[in-house]
XYZ file of C-alpha atoms in Angstrom:
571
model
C 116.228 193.463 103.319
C 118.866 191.056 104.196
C 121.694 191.422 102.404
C 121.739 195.301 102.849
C 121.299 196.445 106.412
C 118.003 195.127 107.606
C 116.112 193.893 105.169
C 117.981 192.303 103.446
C 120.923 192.087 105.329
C 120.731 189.935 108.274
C 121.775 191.417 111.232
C 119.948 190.542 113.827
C 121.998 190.318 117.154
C 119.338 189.687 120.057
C 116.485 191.147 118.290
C 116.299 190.734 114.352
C 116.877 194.230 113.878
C 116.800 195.905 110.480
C 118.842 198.401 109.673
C 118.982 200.349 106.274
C 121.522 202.752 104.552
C 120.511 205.489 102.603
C 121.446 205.220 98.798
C 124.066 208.376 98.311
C 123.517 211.112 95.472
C 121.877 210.364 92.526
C 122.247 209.833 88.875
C 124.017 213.404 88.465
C 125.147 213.925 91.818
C 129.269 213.786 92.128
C 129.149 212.376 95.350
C 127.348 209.241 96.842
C 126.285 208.110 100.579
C 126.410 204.724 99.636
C 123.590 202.290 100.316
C 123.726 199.739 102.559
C 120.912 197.273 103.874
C 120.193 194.800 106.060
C 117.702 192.508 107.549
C 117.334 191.470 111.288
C 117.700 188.609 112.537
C 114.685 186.294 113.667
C 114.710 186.877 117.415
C 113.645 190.098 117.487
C 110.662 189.792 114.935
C 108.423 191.666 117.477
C 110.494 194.789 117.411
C 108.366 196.868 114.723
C 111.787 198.424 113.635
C 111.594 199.769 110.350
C 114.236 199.017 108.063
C 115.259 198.859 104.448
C 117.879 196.857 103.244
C 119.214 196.468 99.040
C 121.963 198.436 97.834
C 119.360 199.177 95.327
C 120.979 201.666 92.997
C 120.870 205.249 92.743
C 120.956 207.194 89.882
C 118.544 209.773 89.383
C 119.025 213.807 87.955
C 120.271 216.061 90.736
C 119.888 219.593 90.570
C 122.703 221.082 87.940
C 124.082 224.595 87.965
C 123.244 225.487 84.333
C 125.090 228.494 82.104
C 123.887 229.955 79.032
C 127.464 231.572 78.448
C 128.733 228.688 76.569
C 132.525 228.985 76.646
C 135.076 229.740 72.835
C 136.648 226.594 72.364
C 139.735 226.406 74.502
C 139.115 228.494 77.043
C 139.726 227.920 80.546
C 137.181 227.476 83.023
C 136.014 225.558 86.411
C 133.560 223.384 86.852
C 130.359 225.070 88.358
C 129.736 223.236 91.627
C 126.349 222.125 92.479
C 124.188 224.208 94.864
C 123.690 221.538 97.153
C 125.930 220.735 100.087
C 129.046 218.590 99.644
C 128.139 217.651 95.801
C 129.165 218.703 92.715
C 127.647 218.125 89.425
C 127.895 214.340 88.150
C 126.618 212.351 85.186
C 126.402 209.336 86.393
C 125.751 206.702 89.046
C 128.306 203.934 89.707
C 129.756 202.474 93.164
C 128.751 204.209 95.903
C 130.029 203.899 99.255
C 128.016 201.827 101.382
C 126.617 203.321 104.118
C 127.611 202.283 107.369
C 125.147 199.736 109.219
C 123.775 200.825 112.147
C 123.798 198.879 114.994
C 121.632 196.340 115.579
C 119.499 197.593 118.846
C 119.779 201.355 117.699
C 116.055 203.189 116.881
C 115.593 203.902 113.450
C 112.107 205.360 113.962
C 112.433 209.097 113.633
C 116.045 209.352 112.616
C 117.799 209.218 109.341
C 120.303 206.648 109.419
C 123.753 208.301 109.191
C 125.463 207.904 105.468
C 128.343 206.789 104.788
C 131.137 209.766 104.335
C 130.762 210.975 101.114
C 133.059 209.869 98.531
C 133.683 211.365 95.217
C 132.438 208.759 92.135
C 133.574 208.446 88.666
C 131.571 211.280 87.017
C 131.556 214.834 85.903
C 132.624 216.414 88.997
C 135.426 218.155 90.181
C 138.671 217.203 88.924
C 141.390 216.568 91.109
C 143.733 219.519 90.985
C 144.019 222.094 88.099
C 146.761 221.575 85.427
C 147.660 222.621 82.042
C 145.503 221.370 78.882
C 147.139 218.378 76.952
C 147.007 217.441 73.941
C 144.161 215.617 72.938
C 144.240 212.136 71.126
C 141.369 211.536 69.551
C 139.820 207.937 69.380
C 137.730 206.904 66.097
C 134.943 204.581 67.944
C 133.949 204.160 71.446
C 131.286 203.150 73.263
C 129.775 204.858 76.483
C 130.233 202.892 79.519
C 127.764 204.671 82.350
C 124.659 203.957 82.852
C 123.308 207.132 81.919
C 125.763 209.719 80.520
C 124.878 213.161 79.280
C 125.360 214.963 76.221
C 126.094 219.160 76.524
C 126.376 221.398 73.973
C 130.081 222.500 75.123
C 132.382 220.924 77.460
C 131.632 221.436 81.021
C 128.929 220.470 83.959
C 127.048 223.422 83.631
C 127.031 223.522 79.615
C 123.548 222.940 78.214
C 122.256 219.394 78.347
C 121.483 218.039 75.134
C 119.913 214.662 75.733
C 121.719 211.473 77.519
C 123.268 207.997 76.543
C 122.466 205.004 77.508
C 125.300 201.897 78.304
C 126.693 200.693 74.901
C 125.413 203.346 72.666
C 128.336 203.841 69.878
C 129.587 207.047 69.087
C 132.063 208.765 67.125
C 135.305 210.774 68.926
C 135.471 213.858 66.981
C 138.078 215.776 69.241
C 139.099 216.235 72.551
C 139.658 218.798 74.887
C 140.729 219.142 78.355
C 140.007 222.297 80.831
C 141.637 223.842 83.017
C 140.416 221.796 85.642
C 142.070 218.782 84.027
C 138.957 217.458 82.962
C 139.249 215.834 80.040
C 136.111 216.183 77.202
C 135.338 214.296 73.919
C 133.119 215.980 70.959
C 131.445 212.991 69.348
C 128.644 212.614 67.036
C 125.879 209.849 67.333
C 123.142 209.035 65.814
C 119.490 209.481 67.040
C 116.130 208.587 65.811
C 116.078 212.226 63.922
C 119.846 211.559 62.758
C 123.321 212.537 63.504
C 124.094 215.236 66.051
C 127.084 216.054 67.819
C 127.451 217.036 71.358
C 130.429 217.065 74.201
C 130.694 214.292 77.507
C 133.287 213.187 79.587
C 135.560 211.531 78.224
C 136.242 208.771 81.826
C 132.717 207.518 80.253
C 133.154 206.386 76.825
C 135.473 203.337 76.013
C 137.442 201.895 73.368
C 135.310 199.459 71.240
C 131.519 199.178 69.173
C 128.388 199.939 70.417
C 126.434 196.110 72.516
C 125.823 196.152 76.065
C 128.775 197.118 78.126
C 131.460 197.245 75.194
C 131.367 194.879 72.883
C 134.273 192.103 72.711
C 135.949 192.758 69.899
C 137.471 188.979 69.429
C 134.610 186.940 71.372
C 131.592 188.845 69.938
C 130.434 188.931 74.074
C 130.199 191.308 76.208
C 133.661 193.350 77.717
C 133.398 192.664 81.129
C 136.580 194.652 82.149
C 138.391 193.642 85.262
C 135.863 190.918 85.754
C 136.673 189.339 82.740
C 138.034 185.989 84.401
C 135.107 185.217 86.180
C 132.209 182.345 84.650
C 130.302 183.467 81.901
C 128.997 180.542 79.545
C 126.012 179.284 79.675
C 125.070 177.279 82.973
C 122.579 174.803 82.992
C 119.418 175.734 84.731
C 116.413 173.522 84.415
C 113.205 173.095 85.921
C 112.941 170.133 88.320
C 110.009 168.098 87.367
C 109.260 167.128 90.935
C 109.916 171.121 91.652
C 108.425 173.079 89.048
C 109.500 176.866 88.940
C 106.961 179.280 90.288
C 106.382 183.009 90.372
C 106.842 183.107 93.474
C 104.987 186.464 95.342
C 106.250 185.875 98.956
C 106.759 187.489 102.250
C 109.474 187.128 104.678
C 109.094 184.869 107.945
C 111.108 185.307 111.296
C 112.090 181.882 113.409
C 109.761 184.020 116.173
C 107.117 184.360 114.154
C 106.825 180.622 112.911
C 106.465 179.921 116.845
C 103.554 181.854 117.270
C 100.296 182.836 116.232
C 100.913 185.548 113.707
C 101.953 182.186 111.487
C 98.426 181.211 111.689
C 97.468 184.975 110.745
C 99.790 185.120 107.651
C 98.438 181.638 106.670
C 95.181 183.626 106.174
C 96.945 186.049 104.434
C 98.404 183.676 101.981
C 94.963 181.526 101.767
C 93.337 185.596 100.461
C 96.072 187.307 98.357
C 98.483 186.155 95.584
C 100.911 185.379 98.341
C 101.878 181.590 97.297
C 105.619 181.925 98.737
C 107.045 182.254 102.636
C 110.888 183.213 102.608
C 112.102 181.219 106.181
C 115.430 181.322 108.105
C 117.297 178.521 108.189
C 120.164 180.289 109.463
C 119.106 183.837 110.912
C 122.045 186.831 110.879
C 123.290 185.682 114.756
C 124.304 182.344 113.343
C 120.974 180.377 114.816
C 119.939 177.844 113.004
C 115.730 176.051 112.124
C 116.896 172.865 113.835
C 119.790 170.573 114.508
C 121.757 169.878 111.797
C 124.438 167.004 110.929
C 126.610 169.577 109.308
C 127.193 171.936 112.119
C 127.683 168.701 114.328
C 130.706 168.231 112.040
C 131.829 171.667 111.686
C 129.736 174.201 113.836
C 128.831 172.193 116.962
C 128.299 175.755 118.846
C 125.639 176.192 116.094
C 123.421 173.296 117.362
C 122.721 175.221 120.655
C 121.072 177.858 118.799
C 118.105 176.306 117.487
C 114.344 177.127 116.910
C 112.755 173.569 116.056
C 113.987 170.339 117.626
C 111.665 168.321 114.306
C 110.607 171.031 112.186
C 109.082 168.620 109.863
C 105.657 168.698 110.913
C 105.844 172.902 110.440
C 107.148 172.198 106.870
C 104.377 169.903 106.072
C 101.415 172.485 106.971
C 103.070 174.907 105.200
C 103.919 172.202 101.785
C 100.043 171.151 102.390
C 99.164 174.885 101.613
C 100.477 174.668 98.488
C 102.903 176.936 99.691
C 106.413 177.833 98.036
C 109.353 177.673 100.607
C 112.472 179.132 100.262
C 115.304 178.474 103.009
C 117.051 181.830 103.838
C 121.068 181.468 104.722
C 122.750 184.081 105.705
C 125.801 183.376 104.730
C 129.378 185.401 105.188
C 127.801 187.001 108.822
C 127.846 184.677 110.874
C 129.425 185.282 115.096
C 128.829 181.814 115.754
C 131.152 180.438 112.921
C 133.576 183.121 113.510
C 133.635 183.196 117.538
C 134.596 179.206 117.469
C 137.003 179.288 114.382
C 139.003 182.488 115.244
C 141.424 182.146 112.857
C 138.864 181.955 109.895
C 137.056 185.101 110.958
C 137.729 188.413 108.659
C 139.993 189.954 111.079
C 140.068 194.347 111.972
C 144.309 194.560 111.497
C 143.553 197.915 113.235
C 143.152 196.334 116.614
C 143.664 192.917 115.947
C 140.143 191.278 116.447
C 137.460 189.877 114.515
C 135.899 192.625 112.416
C 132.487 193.892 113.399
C 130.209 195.320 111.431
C 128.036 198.084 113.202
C 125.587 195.915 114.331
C 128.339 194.347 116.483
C 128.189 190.894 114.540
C 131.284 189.171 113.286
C 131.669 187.588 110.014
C 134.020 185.032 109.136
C 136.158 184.594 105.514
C 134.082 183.575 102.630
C 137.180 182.680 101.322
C 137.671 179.982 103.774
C 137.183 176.325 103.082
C 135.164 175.170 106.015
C 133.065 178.321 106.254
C 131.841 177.554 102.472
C 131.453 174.086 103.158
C 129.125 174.785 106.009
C 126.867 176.698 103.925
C 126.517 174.721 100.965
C 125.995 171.762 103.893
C 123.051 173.338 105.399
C 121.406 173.887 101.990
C 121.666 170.675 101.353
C 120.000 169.976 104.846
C 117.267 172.420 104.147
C 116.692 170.777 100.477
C 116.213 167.185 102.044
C 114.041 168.559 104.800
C 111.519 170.056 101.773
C 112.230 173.538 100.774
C 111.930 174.256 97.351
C 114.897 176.811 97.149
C 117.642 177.828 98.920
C 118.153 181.739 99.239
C 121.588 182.806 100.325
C 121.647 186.624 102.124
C 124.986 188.059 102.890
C 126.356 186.360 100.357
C 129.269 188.638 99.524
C 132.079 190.728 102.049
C 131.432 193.146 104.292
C 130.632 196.654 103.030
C 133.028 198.939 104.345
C 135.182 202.192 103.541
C 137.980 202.016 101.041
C 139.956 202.819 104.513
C 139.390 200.024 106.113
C 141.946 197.708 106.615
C 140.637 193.735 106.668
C 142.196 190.613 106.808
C 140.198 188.712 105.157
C 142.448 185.423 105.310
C 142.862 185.084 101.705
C 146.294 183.371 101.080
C 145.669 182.511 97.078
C 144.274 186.356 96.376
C 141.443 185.010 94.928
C 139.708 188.549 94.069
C 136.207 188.462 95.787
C 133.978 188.395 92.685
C 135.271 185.363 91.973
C 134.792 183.600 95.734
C 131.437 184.771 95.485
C 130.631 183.112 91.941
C 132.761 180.237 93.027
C 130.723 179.499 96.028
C 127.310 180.263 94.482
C 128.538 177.220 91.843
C 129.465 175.335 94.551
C 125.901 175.663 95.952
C 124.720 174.906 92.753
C 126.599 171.564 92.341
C 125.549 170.581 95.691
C 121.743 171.061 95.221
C 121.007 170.294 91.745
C 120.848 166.685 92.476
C 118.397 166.915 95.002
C 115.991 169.467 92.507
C 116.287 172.318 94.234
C 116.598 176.102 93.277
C 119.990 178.321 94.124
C 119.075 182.371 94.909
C 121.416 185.422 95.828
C 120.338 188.296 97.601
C 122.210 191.291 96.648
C 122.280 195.029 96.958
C 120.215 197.047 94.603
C 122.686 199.234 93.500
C 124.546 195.830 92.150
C 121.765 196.114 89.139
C 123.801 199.597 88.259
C 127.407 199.614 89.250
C 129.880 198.260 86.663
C 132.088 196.917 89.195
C 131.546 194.643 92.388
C 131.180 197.561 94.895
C 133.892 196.047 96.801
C 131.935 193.653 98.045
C 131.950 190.798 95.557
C 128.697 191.321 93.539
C 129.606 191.831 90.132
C 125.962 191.804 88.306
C 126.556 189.508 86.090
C 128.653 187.144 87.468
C 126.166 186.156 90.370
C 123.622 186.400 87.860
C 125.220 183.532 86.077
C 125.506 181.057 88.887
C 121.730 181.535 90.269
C 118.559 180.492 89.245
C 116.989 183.234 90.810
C 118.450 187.023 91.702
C 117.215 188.995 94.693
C 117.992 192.616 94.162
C 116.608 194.372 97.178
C 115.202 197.588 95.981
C 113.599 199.931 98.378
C 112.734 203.364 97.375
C 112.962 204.727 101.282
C 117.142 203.609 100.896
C 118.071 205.941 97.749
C 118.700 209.536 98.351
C 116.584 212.736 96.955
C 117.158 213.837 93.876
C 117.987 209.733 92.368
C 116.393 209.251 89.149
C 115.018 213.063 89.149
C 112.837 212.079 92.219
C 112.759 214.772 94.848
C 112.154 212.106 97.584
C 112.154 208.612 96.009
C 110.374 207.481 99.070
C 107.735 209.092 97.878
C 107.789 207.254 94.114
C 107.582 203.643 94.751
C 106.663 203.122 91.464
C 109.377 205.125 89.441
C 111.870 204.284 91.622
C 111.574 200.332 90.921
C 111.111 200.799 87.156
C 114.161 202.530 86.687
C 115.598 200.003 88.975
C 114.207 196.400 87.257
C 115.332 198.123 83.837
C 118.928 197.922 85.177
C 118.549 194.412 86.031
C 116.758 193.845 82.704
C 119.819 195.445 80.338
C 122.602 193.773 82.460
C 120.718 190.233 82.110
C 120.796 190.635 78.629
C 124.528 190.644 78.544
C 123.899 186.781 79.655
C 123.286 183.505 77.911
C 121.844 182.070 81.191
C 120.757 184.546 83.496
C 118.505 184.180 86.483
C 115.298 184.901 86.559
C 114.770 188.244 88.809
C 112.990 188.322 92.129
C 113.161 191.893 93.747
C 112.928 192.523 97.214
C 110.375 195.127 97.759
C 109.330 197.561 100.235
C 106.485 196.516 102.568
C 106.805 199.096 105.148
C 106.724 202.734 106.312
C 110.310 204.547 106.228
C 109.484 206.856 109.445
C 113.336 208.322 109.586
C 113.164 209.773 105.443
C 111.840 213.313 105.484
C 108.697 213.745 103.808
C 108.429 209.904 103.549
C 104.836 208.054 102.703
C 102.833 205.594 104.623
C 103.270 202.817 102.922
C 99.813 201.161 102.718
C 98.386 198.989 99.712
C 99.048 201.848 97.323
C 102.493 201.830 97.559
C 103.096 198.167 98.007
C 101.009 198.306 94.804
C 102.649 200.543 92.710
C 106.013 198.229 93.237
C 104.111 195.009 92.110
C 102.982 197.128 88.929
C 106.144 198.382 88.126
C 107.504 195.207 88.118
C 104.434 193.616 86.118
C 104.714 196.381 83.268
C 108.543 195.128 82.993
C 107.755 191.862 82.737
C 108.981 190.802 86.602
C 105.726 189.220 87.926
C 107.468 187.530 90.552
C 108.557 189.462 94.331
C 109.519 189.045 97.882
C 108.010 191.815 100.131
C 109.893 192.970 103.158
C 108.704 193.864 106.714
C 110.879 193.755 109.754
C 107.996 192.938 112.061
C 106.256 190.333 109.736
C 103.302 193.243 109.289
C 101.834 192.718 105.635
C 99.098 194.541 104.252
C 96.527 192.135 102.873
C 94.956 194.479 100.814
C 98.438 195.836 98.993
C 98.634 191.418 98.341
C 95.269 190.899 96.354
């Protein structure tokens, strides 16, 4: 989608270009090709490129080299590396990598976007040299803090598993011990629905603390939220506007190109048939082009005002309001070469060479730090409230996703940490556009549902979760890698693949007072570059919608590049 490489992202340079990363390893795999996404811009809606976007997360059993030797307590050994290349055995998923994007013109048909250089993740796998056992210090209570963790019946990777943990369960630290390797291990005993039993993990995964979602605070009785702590958690006020009411919305995703021609009248059919009551429209496409003129770029993008799809777009908003149809106003918001090529000195700048950073798709993004920038945004939300949308969806709205290696300035004078510039602005937003009744959204990577940090990119779950009325995860099975969630090719298990996913979203909402509602990003087309991929016809598109339904989520966005929906997968 947008917000990761093509679907959800917005790239889009000339041609609205989709381009998807492939989630890296899964739940037990020690190494992950992160996941990246994006979604193209609208000038290239015709080009049926085939693209996924949402970090969605990974996290699935990967194959595990398993020993029946169990080793005497004490005795040295090495971890068993996996028997697949580059990975070694892993117990859980947390921040990938995220992949590269790909540029914006390159063909994705037939080819398997490149990962992102794999990267080891906190997890069972290798340590990183060998040294001498210490001591171990045993803790009386902790709490495991993975989202899945396993349980073996002796310390080790390729020990026995026993059964697996869920975030927050409390256990018991018994004893430690620590290998060879320099992994450390804790024997703890928990209790299950048949009683106590004891088993061994890795120690990196429990915490300090009592059993709640994500550590308990010990003092504020609310969740531990580690080094993201700071950030806005009480309750935000989030009501329904009575001249706005809130939907469930099921929509589909609209190009500026498509709006000018006649596939709208098509997908007006399409609506009029299926449970589609909801059209997701740029109002600011990933090139920086903009629905119409606005007063707000006049002040502070005038370059922007060139770059426009509708001189009166009014008359297009009131066929689509007199369909009874649900509008939300897509932003994309940090990428944006228009912003940054006429206010050089607020673009996120490449120290390597000393230019405005580009992303692979060769667009430039510009500080979300930066005064101007933010006020720009909010301003053209505001602009698309008056003009009649319903909601205001903001893609991209986080920092680039890029290697710890890279070295960005990302003009940040006050070191505000980027979790917080992304809350900030998403409250910002929210201040701006309550008065006028209208609905705040944040796209953001799938994987964001999983990870317990902000995957260096400024989604911490919970934290955007706070300051939207609605969350976006964009979860596509075609972007996580084989072997996530136990699925050989996820691809090929739409429906598993977005249960396990929604759950995550689920359990971290409940670590909320006001949370948003969720509205996934789905996958509405056929992944032609995954190996042993499906067609993705009305089955498939389906099985998503049910998986969503049987967790309670009857409310989605479906995603194709080209504007191509199945009718049939929509009744």
């Amino acid at each position: 989608m947008r917000d990761s490489l093509s679907q959800r992202l917005p790239p889009a340079a000339v041609a609205r270009w989709f381009v998807s990363g492939v989630a890296g390893a899964g739940r037990r795999a020690t190494f992950f090709a992160g996941q990246g996404g994006g979604c193209f811009g609208c000038l290239l809606a015709a080009i049926v490129a085939v693209g996924c976007s949402s970090g969605s997360r990974t996290g699935g059993a990967g194959p595990e080299a398993t020993n029946d030797a169990l080793p005497s307590p004490g005795e040295r050994r090495y971890v068993t590396p996996l028997s697949e290349p580059g990975g070694s055995s892993n117990e859980v998923v947390f921040t990938p990598p995220p992949a590269p994007e790909l540029p914006i013109m390159a063909t994705v048909a037939n080819q398997s976007p490149s990962p992102a250089p794999a990267e080891p993740v906190r997890g069972e796998g290798p340590a990183p040299a060998e040294a001498e056992p210490a001591p171990a210090s045993a803790r009386p209570d902790a709490v495991v803090d993975a989202s899945e963790l396993n349980v073996r019946m002796a310390p080790g990777t390729d020990a026995t598993r026993l059964t697996t943990l869920t975030r927050g369960a409390g256990v018991e630290v018994i004893e430690e011990e620590v290998l060879s390797s320099g992994r450390r291990w804790s024997r703890i005993r928990f209790v299950t629905a048949g009683g106590a039993e004891v088993g061994w993990v890795a120690s990196e995964f429990l915490r300090p603390g009592t059993s709640g979602a994500r550590g308990a605070g010990e003092a504020t009785g609310r969740p531990d939220f580690g080094d993201f702590a700071d950030l806005h958690y009480d309750p935000v006020p989030k009501p329904a506007y009575q001249d706005n009411p809130r939907v469930d919305a099921k929509g589909i995703y609209l190009t500026l190109l498509t709006l000018r021609s006649t596939r709208l009248d098509t997908l007006l059919k399409l609506a009029e048939d299926t449970h589609v009551n909801a059209f997701v429209i740029d109002f600011k496409d990933d090139i920086g082009a903009l629905l119409t003129r606005s007063g707000t770029a006049a002040r502070l993008n005038p370059e922007a005002n060139g770059k426009t799809m509708f001189s009166d777009p009014g008359p297009l908003i009131k066929r689509l309001k007199d369909r009874g149809l649900y509008l939300i106003a897509r932003i994309v918001t940090f990428k944006d070469p228009v912003f940054a090529a006429a206010h050089p000195g607020k673009a996120i700048l490449d120290r390597r060479n000393g230019r405005a950073y580009q992303s692979r798709d060769g667009l430039t993004w510009a500080s979300p730090h930066d005064a101007d920038f933010r006020a720009y945004n909010v301003g053209l939300a505001k602009e698309a409230a008056r003009l009649g949308f319903n909601e205001v969806q903001f893609d991209y709205v986080r920092f680039p996703d890029v290697p710890k290696t890279a070295d960005l300035d990302y003009r940040n004078p006050r070191g505000e940490s980027k979790a917080r510039a992304i809350q900030s602005f998403l409250l910002e937003a929210r201040r701006g556009l309550a008065p006028l009744g209208v609905y705040v959204a944040a796209d953001v990577f799938g994987l964001v549902c999983t990870t317990v940090d902000d995957m260096r990119i400024g989604q911490y779950w919970e934290a955007v979760s706070n300051a939207a009325d609605y969350v976006c995860p964009m979860m596509y099975p075609s972007h996580y890698a084989n072997e996530t969630y136990g699925l050989d090719i996820p691809d090929r298990h739409p429906y598993a693949l977005i249960q396990r996913s929604i759950r995550d979203a689920l359990e971290r909402n409940g670590n909320l007072a006001t949370p948003a509602r969720l509205r996934p990003w789905i996958q509405g087309f056929t992944a032609t570059w995954v190996k042993g991929h499906l067609t993705y016809d009305a089955a498939q598109v389906k099985a998503q919608i049910r998986a969503l339904a049987d967790n309670g989520v009857h409310s989605w966005l479906v995603w194709h590049p080209g504007n191509r929906y199945n009718a049939a997968a929509l009744r």
